[in-house]
Amino acid sequence: MSKVYFYYSAMNAGKSTVLLQSSHNYHERGMRTLLFSPAIDTRAGVGRIKSRIGLDAAAMALPADENIFHHVRSAHAAQPVACVLIDEAQFLTRAQVEQCTDISDELHIPVLCYGLRTDFQAQLFPGSAALLALADNLIELKTICHCGRKATMNLRVGPDGRGLKEGAQVEIGGNERYVAMCRRHYKEALA
């Protein structure tokens, strides 16, 4: 039975690294995977998944209005697909998450989604909320705060390095813009 998996964490926990390793494992066994990355995330270039440790791979750039199910069904009919992997899954729409469940339920292909649970204001992203509600398996990937405790929060920092309380929910960035922290140090950084 195929399932939808949601691997979630704070920033810098290695989500993209785990995704790329999972895809590699399928390829090593002669199985085909399809990789998706939201078109909004252009840090590694459009249609690229890149981990902070240097691994990268081509992916389909996924606009918010793309029907993932139709794309996967068509690709699977041409050549069997063993697994679908989606990076930055917090940017999926509710409809796209529902399409992921259709891929699993109707096409019998596992869907592995990797993303943040919450934004810099500790609010759920729409894609994350839908995945928390609909995914078959929820797997937390862990990273650490500077104090050594588990980091669960994503602090957005300004050019001066100070924590920001306000702004748009989506602002693409990496280490220069976000710091993973435990809840205590996140709250202290915003005080």
Coordinates of N, CA and C in Angstrom, one line a residue:
M1 N 0.8 -1.2 0.0 CA 0.0 0.0 0.0 C 0.9 1.2 0.0
S2 N 0.6 2.1 -0.9 CA 1.4 3.4 -1.0 C 0.8 4.4 0.0
K3 N 1.7 5.3 0.4 CA 1.3 6.3 1.4 C 1.9 7.6 1.0
V4 N 1.3 8.7 1.7 CA 1.9 10.0 1.6 C 2.6 10.2 2.9
Y5 N 3.9 10.7 2.8 CA 4.7 10.9 3.9 C 5.0 12.4 4.0
F6 N 5.0 13.0 5.2 CA 5.4 14.3 5.4 C 6.6 14.4 6.4
Y7 N 7.8 14.7 5.8 CA 9.0 14.9 6.6 C 9.1 16.4 6.9
Y8 N 9.0 16.8 8.1 CA 9.0 18.2 8.5 C 10.0 18.5 9.5
S9 N 10.4 19.8 9.5 CA 11.4 20.2 10.5 C 11.5 21.7 10.5
A10 N 12.4 22.2 11.3 CA 12.8 23.6 11.2 C 13.9 23.7 10.1
M11 N 14.3 24.9 9.8 CA 15.4 25.1 8.8 C 16.6 24.3 9.2
N12 N 17.4 23.9 8.2 CA 18.7 23.3 8.4 C 18.7 22.0 9.0
A13 N 17.7 21.2 8.8 CA 17.6 19.8 9.4 C 18.0 18.8 8.4
G14 N 18.3 19.2 7.2 CA 18.7 18.2 6.1 C 17.6 17.6 5.3
K15 N 16.4 18.3 5.2 CA 15.3 17.8 4.5 C 15.7 17.5 3.0
S16 N 16.3 18.4 2.3 CA 16.7 18.2 0.9 C 17.7 17.1 0.8
T17 N 18.6 17.0 1.7 CA 19.6 16.0 1.7 C 18.9 14.6 1.8
V18 N 18.0 14.5 2.7 CA 17.3 13.2 2.8 C 16.5 12.9 1.6
L19 N 15.8 13.9 1.0 CA 15.0 13.7 -0.2 C 16.0 13.2 -1.3
L20 N 17.1 13.8 -1.5 CA 18.0 13.4 -2.6 C 18.6 12.0 -2.3
Q21 N 18.8 11.7 -1.1 CA 19.3 10.3 -0.8 C 18.2 9.3 -1.1
S22 N 17.0 9.6 -0.7 CA 15.9 8.7 -1.0 C 15.7 8.5 -2.5
S23 N 15.8 9.5 -3.3 CA 15.8 9.4 -4.7 C 16.9 8.5 -5.2
H24 N 18.1 8.8 -4.7 CA 19.3 8.0 -5.1 C 19.1 6.5 -4.8
N25 N 18.5 6.2 -3.7 CA 18.3 4.8 -3.3 C 17.3 4.1 -4.3
Y26 N 16.3 4.8 -4.7 CA 15.4 4.2 -5.8 C 16.2 4.0 -7.1
H27 N 16.9 5.0 -7.5 CA 17.7 4.9 -8.8 C 18.7 3.8 -8.7
E28 N 19.3 3.6 -7.6 CA 20.3 2.5 -7.4 C 19.7 1.1 -7.6
R29 N 18.4 1.0 -7.4 CA 17.7 -0.2 -7.6 C 17.0 -0.3 -9.0
G30 N 17.3 0.7 -9.8 CA 16.7 0.7 -11.2 C 15.3 1.2 -11.3
M31 N 14.9 2.0 -10.2 CA 13.5 2.5 -10.2 C 13.5 4.0 -10.5
R32 N 12.5 4.4 -11.2 CA 12.4 5.9 -11.6 C 11.7 6.7 -10.5
T33 N 12.2 7.9 -10.3 CA 11.5 8.8 -9.4 C 11.2 10.1 -10.1
L34 N 10.2 10.8 -9.6 CA 9.9 12.1 -10.1 C 10.1 13.1 -9.0
L35 N 10.9 14.1 -9.2 CA 11.2 15.1 -8.2 C 10.5 16.5 -8.6
F36 N 9.9 17.1 -7.6 CA 9.3 18.4 -7.8 C 9.8 19.4 -6.8
S37 N 9.9 20.6 -7.2 CA 10.3 21.7 -6.4 C 9.4 22.9 -6.7
P38 N 8.8 23.6 -5.7 CA 7.9 24.7 -6.0 C 8.6 25.8 -6.9
A39 N 8.0 26.3 -7.9 CA 8.5 27.3 -8.8 C 8.9 28.5 -8.0
I40 N 8.3 28.8 -6.9 CA 8.6 30.0 -6.1 C 10.0 30.0 -5.5
D41 N 10.5 28.8 -5.3 CA 11.9 28.7 -4.7 C 12.9 28.6 -5.8
T42 N 13.6 29.7 -6.0 CA 14.6 29.7 -7.1 C 16.0 29.8 -6.5
R43 N 16.2 29.5 -5.2 CA 17.6 29.7 -4.6 C 18.6 28.9 -5.4
A44 N 18.3 27.7 -5.8 CA 19.3 26.8 -6.5 C 19.1 26.9 -8.0
G45 N 18.2 27.8 -8.4 CA 17.8 27.8 -9.8 C 16.4 27.2 -10.0
V46 N 15.7 27.6 -11.1 CA 14.4 27.1 -11.3 C 14.5 25.6 -11.6
G47 N 13.7 24.8 -10.9 CA 13.7 23.3 -11.2 C 14.9 22.6 -10.7
R48 N 15.5 23.1 -9.6 CA 16.7 22.4 -9.0 C 16.4 22.2 -7.5
I49 N 16.8 21.1 -7.0 CA 16.8 20.8 -5.5 C 18.3 20.7 -5.1
K50 N 18.6 21.5 -4.2 CA 20.0 21.6 -3.7 C 20.1 21.6 -2.2
S51 N 20.9 20.7 -1.7 CA 21.0 20.6 -0.2 C 22.2 21.5 0.2
R52 N 22.2 21.9 1.5 CA 23.3 22.8 2.0 C 24.6 22.1 2.0
I53 N 24.7 20.7 1.9 CA 25.9 20.0 1.9 C 26.4 19.8 0.4
G54 N 25.7 20.3 -0.6 CA 26.2 20.3 -1.9 C 25.6 19.3 -2.9
L55 N 24.7 18.4 -2.4 CA 24.0 17.5 -3.3 C 23.0 18.3 -4.1
D56 N 22.7 17.9 -5.3 CA 21.7 18.6 -6.1 C 21.1 17.7 -7.2
A57 N 20.0 18.0 -7.7 CA 19.3 17.2 -8.8 C 18.3 18.1 -9.5
A58 N 18.0 17.8 -10.7 CA 17.0 18.4 -11.5 C 15.6 18.0 -10.9
A59 N 14.7 18.9 -11.0 CA 13.3 18.7 -10.5 C 12.4 19.4 -11.4
M60 N 11.1 19.1 -11.4 CA 10.1 19.8 -12.2 C 9.7 21.0 -11.3
A61 N 9.8 22.2 -11.9 CA 9.4 23.4 -11.2 C 7.9 23.4 -11.1
L62 N 7.3 23.5 -9.9 CA 5.9 23.2 -9.7 C 5.2 24.6 -9.4
P63 N 4.5 25.1 -10.4 CA 3.7 26.3 -10.1 C 2.5 26.0 -9.2
A64 N 1.9 27.0 -8.5 CA 0.9 26.7 -7.6 C -0.4 26.2 -8.2
D65 N -0.6 26.4 -9.5 CA -1.8 25.9 -10.2 C -1.5 24.6 -11.0
E66 N -0.4 24.0 -10.8 CA -0.1 22.8 -11.5 C -0.8 21.6 -10.8
N67 N -1.4 20.7 -11.6 CA -2.0 19.6 -11.1 C -1.0 18.4 -11.1
I68 N -0.5 18.1 -9.9 CA 0.5 17.1 -9.8 C 0.0 15.7 -10.2
F69 N -1.2 15.4 -9.9 CA -1.8 14.1 -10.2 C -1.7 13.9 -11.7
H70 N -2.2 14.9 -12.5 CA -2.2 14.7 -13.9 C -0.8 14.5 -14.5
H71 N 0.1 15.3 -14.0 CA 1.5 15.2 -14.4 C 2.1 13.8 -14.1
V72 N 1.9 13.3 -12.9 CA 2.4 12.0 -12.5 C 1.7 10.9 -13.3
R73 N 0.4 11.0 -13.4 CA -0.3 9.9 -14.2 C 0.2 9.8 -15.6
S74 N 0.4 10.9 -16.2 CA 0.9 10.9 -17.6 C 2.3 10.4 -17.7
A75 N 3.2 10.8 -16.8 CA 4.6 10.3 -16.7 C 4.6 8.8 -16.4
H76 N 3.8 8.4 -15.5 CA 3.7 6.9 -15.1 C 3.2 6.1 -16.3
A77 N 2.3 6.6 -17.1 CA 1.8 5.8 -18.2 C 2.9 5.6 -19.3
A78 N 3.8 6.6 -19.4 CA 4.9 6.5 -20.4 C 6.0 5.6 -19.9
Q79 N 6.3 5.7 -18.6 CA 7.4 4.9 -18.0 C 7.1 4.8 -16.5
P80 N 7.0 3.6 -15.9 CA 6.6 3.5 -14.5 C 7.4 4.3 -13.6
V81 N 6.7 5.0 -12.6 CA 7.3 5.8 -11.6 C 7.2 5.0 -10.3
A82 N 8.3 4.9 -9.6 CA 8.3 4.2 -8.3 C 8.0 5.1 -7.1
C83 N 8.4 6.4 -7.2 CA 8.2 7.3 -6.1 C 8.2 8.7 -6.6
V84 N 7.4 9.5 -5.9 CA 7.3 11.0 -6.1 C 7.9 11.7 -4.9
L85 N 8.8 12.6 -5.1 CA 9.4 13.3 -4.0 C 9.3 14.8 -4.2
I86 N 8.8 15.5 -3.2 CA 8.5 16.9 -3.3 C 9.3 17.7 -2.2
D87 N 10.1 18.7 -2.7 CA 10.9 19.5 -1.8 C 10.1 20.8 -1.5
E88 N 10.3 21.4 -0.3 CA 9.7 22.6 0.1 C 8.2 22.5 0.0
A89 N 7.7 21.4 0.6 CA 6.2 21.1 0.5 C 5.3 22.0 1.2
Q90 N 5.9 22.9 2.0 CA 5.1 23.9 2.7 C 4.4 24.8 1.7
F91 N 5.0 24.9 0.5 CA 4.4 25.8 -0.5 C 3.4 25.2 -1.4
L92 N 3.0 23.9 -1.1 CA 1.9 23.3 -1.9 C 0.6 23.9 -1.5
T93 N -0.3 23.9 -2.4 CA -1.7 24.3 -2.1 C -2.4 23.1 -1.5
R94 N -3.6 23.4 -0.8 CA -4.4 22.3 -0.3 C -4.8 21.3 -1.4
A95 N -5.1 21.9 -2.6 CA -5.5 21.0 -3.7 C -4.4 20.2 -4.2
Q96 N -3.2 20.7 -4.2 CA -2.0 19.8 -4.6 C -1.7 18.7 -3.5
V97 N -1.9 19.0 -2.3 CA -1.8 17.9 -1.3 C -2.9 16.9 -1.5
E98 N -4.1 17.3 -1.8 CA -5.1 16.3 -2.1 C -4.8 15.5 -3.3
Q99 N -4.1 16.1 -4.3 CA -3.7 15.4 -5.5 C -2.6 14.4 -5.1
C100 N -1.7 14.7 -4.2 CA -0.7 13.8 -3.7 C -1.4 12.5 -3.1
T101 N -2.5 12.7 -2.4 CA -3.2 11.6 -1.8 C -3.8 10.7 -3.0
D102 N -4.2 11.4 -4.1 CA -4.7 10.6 -5.2 C -3.6 9.8 -5.9
I103 N -2.4 10.4 -6.0 CA -1.3 9.7 -6.5 C -1.1 8.4 -5.7
S104 N -1.1 8.5 -4.4 CA -0.9 7.4 -3.5 C -2.1 6.4 -3.7
D105 N -3.3 6.9 -3.5 CA -4.5 6.0 -3.5 C -4.9 5.4 -4.8
E106 N -4.7 6.1 -5.9 CA -5.2 5.7 -7.2 C -4.1 5.1 -8.1
L107 N -2.9 5.7 -8.0 CA -1.8 5.2 -8.8 C -0.9 4.3 -8.1
H108 N -1.1 4.2 -6.8 CA -0.3 3.3 -5.9 C 1.2 3.6 -5.9
I109 N 1.5 4.9 -5.9 CA 2.9 5.4 -5.9 C 3.1 6.2 -4.6
P110 N 4.1 5.9 -3.8 CA 4.4 6.6 -2.6 C 4.8 8.1 -2.9
V111 N 4.3 9.0 -2.1 CA 4.7 10.4 -2.2 C 5.4 10.9 -1.0
L112 N 6.6 11.3 -1.1 CA 7.4 11.8 0.0 C 7.6 13.3 -0.1
C113 N 7.0 14.0 0.9 CA 7.0 15.4 0.9 C 7.9 15.9 2.0
Y114 N 8.7 16.9 1.8 CA 9.7 17.5 2.7 C 9.4 18.9 2.8
G115 N 9.3 19.5 4.1 CA 9.1 20.9 4.2 C 9.1 21.4 5.6
L116 N 8.9 22.7 5.8 CA 8.8 23.3 7.1 C 7.4 23.1 7.6
R117 N 7.3 23.0 8.9 CA 5.9 22.9 9.5 C 5.4 24.3 9.7
T118 N 6.2 25.3 10.2 CA 5.7 26.6 10.5 C 6.6 27.7 9.9
D119 N 6.0 28.9 9.8 CA 6.8 30.0 9.3 C 7.5 30.7 10.4
F120 N 8.0 31.9 10.1 CA 8.8 32.7 11.1 C 7.9 33.3 12.2
Q121 N 6.6 33.2 12.1 CA 5.7 33.7 13.1 C 5.0 32.5 13.8
A122 N 5.6 31.3 13.6 CA 5.1 30.1 14.3 C 3.6 29.8 13.8
Q123 N 3.3 30.1 12.5 CA 2.0 29.8 11.9 C 2.2 28.7 10.9
L124 N 1.3 27.8 10.8 CA 1.4 26.8 9.8 C 1.3 27.4 8.4
F125 N 2.1 26.8 7.5 CA 2.0 27.1 6.1 C 0.8 26.3 5.6
P126 N 0.1 26.8 4.5 CA -1.1 26.1 4.0 C -0.7 24.6 3.6
G127 N 0.4 24.5 2.9 CA 0.8 23.1 2.5 C 1.1 22.2 3.7
S128 N 1.7 22.8 4.7 CA 2.0 22.0 5.9 C 0.8 21.6 6.6
A129 N -0.2 22.5 6.7 CA -1.4 22.3 7.4 C -2.2 21.1 6.7
A130 N -2.2 21.2 5.4 CA -2.9 20.1 4.6 C -2.2 18.8 4.8
L131 N -0.9 18.8 4.8 CA -0.1 17.6 4.9 C -0.3 17.0 6.4
L132 N -0.3 17.9 7.4 CA -0.5 17.4 8.7 C -1.8 16.7 8.9
A133 N -2.8 17.2 8.1 CA -4.2 16.7 8.2 C -4.3 15.4 7.3
L134 N -3.6 15.3 6.2 CA -3.9 14.3 5.2 C -2.8 13.2 5.0
A135 N -1.6 13.5 5.4 CA -0.5 12.5 5.2 C -0.8 11.3 6.1
D136 N -0.3 10.1 5.5 CA -0.4 8.9 6.3 C 0.6 8.8 7.4
N137 N 1.8 9.3 7.1 CA 2.9 9.2 8.0 C 3.5 10.6 8.2
L138 N 3.7 11.0 9.5 CA 4.4 12.3 9.8 C 5.7 12.0 10.5
I139 N 6.8 12.5 9.9 CA 8.1 12.2 10.4 C 8.8 13.5 10.7
E140 N 9.2 13.7 11.9 CA 10.0 14.9 12.2 C 11.5 14.7 12.1
L141 N 12.1 15.5 11.3 CA 13.6 15.5 11.1 C 14.1 16.6 12.1
K142 N 15.1 16.3 12.8 CA 15.5 17.2 13.9 C 16.8 17.9 13.6
T143 N 16.9 19.1 14.1 CA 18.1 19.9 14.0 C 18.2 20.6 15.4
I144 N 19.3 21.3 15.6 CA 19.6 21.8 16.9 C 19.7 23.4 16.9
C145 N 19.3 23.9 18.1 CA 19.5 25.3 18.4 C 21.0 25.5 18.8
H146 N 21.4 26.8 18.8 CA 22.8 27.1 19.3 C 23.1 26.6 20.7
C147 N 22.0 26.4 21.5 CA 22.1 25.9 22.9 C 22.2 24.4 23.0
G148 N 22.0 23.7 21.9 CA 22.1 22.3 21.9 C 20.7 21.6 22.0
R149 N 19.7 22.3 22.3 CA 18.3 21.8 22.4 C 17.8 21.6 21.0
K150 N 16.7 20.8 20.8 CA 16.1 20.6 19.5 C 15.5 21.9 19.1
A151 N 15.8 22.3 17.8 CA 15.2 23.5 17.2 C 13.9 23.2 16.5
T152 N 12.9 24.0 16.9 CA 11.5 23.8 16.3 C 11.0 25.0 15.7
M153 N 11.7 26.1 15.8 CA 11.2 27.4 15.3 C 12.2 28.0 14.2
N154 N 11.6 28.8 13.4 CA 12.4 29.5 12.3 C 12.4 31.0 12.5
L155 N 13.5 31.5 13.0 CA 13.6 32.9 13.3 C 14.0 33.6 12.0
R156 N 13.2 34.6 11.5 CA 13.6 35.4 10.4 C 14.4 36.6 10.9
V157 N 15.6 36.8 10.3 CA 16.4 37.9 10.8 C 16.5 39.0 9.7
G158 N 16.7 40.2 10.1 CA 16.9 41.4 9.2 C 18.4 41.5 8.9
P159 N 18.7 42.5 8.1 CA 20.1 42.7 7.7 C 21.0 43.0 8.9
D160 N 20.4 43.4 10.0 CA 21.2 43.7 11.2 C 21.4 42.4 12.1
G161 N 20.8 41.3 11.6 CA 20.9 40.1 12.4 C 19.8 39.9 13.5
R162 N 19.0 40.9 13.7 CA 18.0 40.9 14.7 C 16.7 40.2 14.2
G163 N 16.0 39.5 15.1 CA 14.8 38.8 14.8 C 13.7 39.7 14.4
L164 N 12.9 39.3 13.4 CA 11.8 40.1 12.8 C 10.4 39.4 13.3
K165 N 9.5 40.3 13.7 CA 8.2 39.8 14.1 C 7.1 39.9 13.0
E166 N 7.3 40.8 12.0 CA 6.3 41.0 11.0 C 6.9 40.9 9.6
G167 N 6.0 40.7 8.6 CA 6.4 40.5 7.2 C 5.5 39.5 6.6
A168 N 5.7 39.4 5.2 CA 5.0 38.4 4.5 C 5.3 37.0 4.9
Q169 N 4.3 36.1 4.9 CA 4.6 34.7 5.3 C 5.7 34.1 4.5
V170 N 5.7 34.3 3.2 CA 6.7 33.7 2.3 C 7.7 34.7 1.9
E171 N 9.0 34.4 2.3 CA 10.1 35.2 1.9 C 11.2 34.1 1.7
I172 N 11.6 33.9 0.5 CA 12.5 32.8 0.2 C 13.9 33.3 0.7
G173 N 14.6 32.3 1.4 CA 15.9 32.7 1.9 C 16.5 31.5 2.6
G174 N 17.8 31.6 2.9 CA 18.5 30.5 3.5 C 19.1 31.0 4.8
N175 N 20.4 30.6 5.0 CA 21.0 30.9 6.3 C 21.2 32.4 6.5
E176 N 21.2 33.2 5.5 CA 21.4 34.6 5.6 C 20.1 35.3 6.1
R177 N 19.0 34.5 6.1 CA 17.7 35.1 6.4 C 17.0 34.4 7.6
Y178 N 17.3 33.1 7.8 CA 16.6 32.4 8.8 C 17.6 31.6 9.7
V179 N 17.2 31.5 11.0 CA 18.0 30.7 12.0 C 17.0 29.8 12.7
A180 N 17.4 28.5 12.7 CA 16.6 27.5 13.5 C 16.9 27.6 15.0
M181 N 15.9 27.7 15.8 CA 16.1 27.8 17.2 C 15.1 27.0 18.0
C182 N 15.4 26.8 19.3 CA 14.5 26.2 20.2 C 13.4 27.3 20.5
R183 N 12.3 26.9 21.1 CA 11.2 27.9 21.3 C 11.7 29.0 22.3
R184 N 12.4 28.6 23.3 CA 12.9 29.6 24.3 C 13.8 30.6 23.7
H185 N 14.8 30.2 22.9 CA 15.6 31.3 22.3 C 15.0 32.0 21.2
Y186 N 14.0 31.4 20.5 CA 13.2 32.1 19.5 C 12.4 33.3 20.2
K187 N 11.8 33.0 21.4 CA 11.0 34.0 22.1 C 11.9 35.1 22.6
E188 N 13.1 34.7 23.1 CA 14.1 35.7 23.6 C 14.6 36.6 22.4
A189 N 14.7 36.0 21.2 CA 15.2 36.8 20.1 C 14.2 37.8 19.6
L190 N 13.0 37.6 20.0 CA 11.9 38.5 19.5 C 11.5 39.5 20.6
A191 N 12.0 39.3 21.8 CA 11.6 40.2 23.0 C 12.2 41.6 22.8

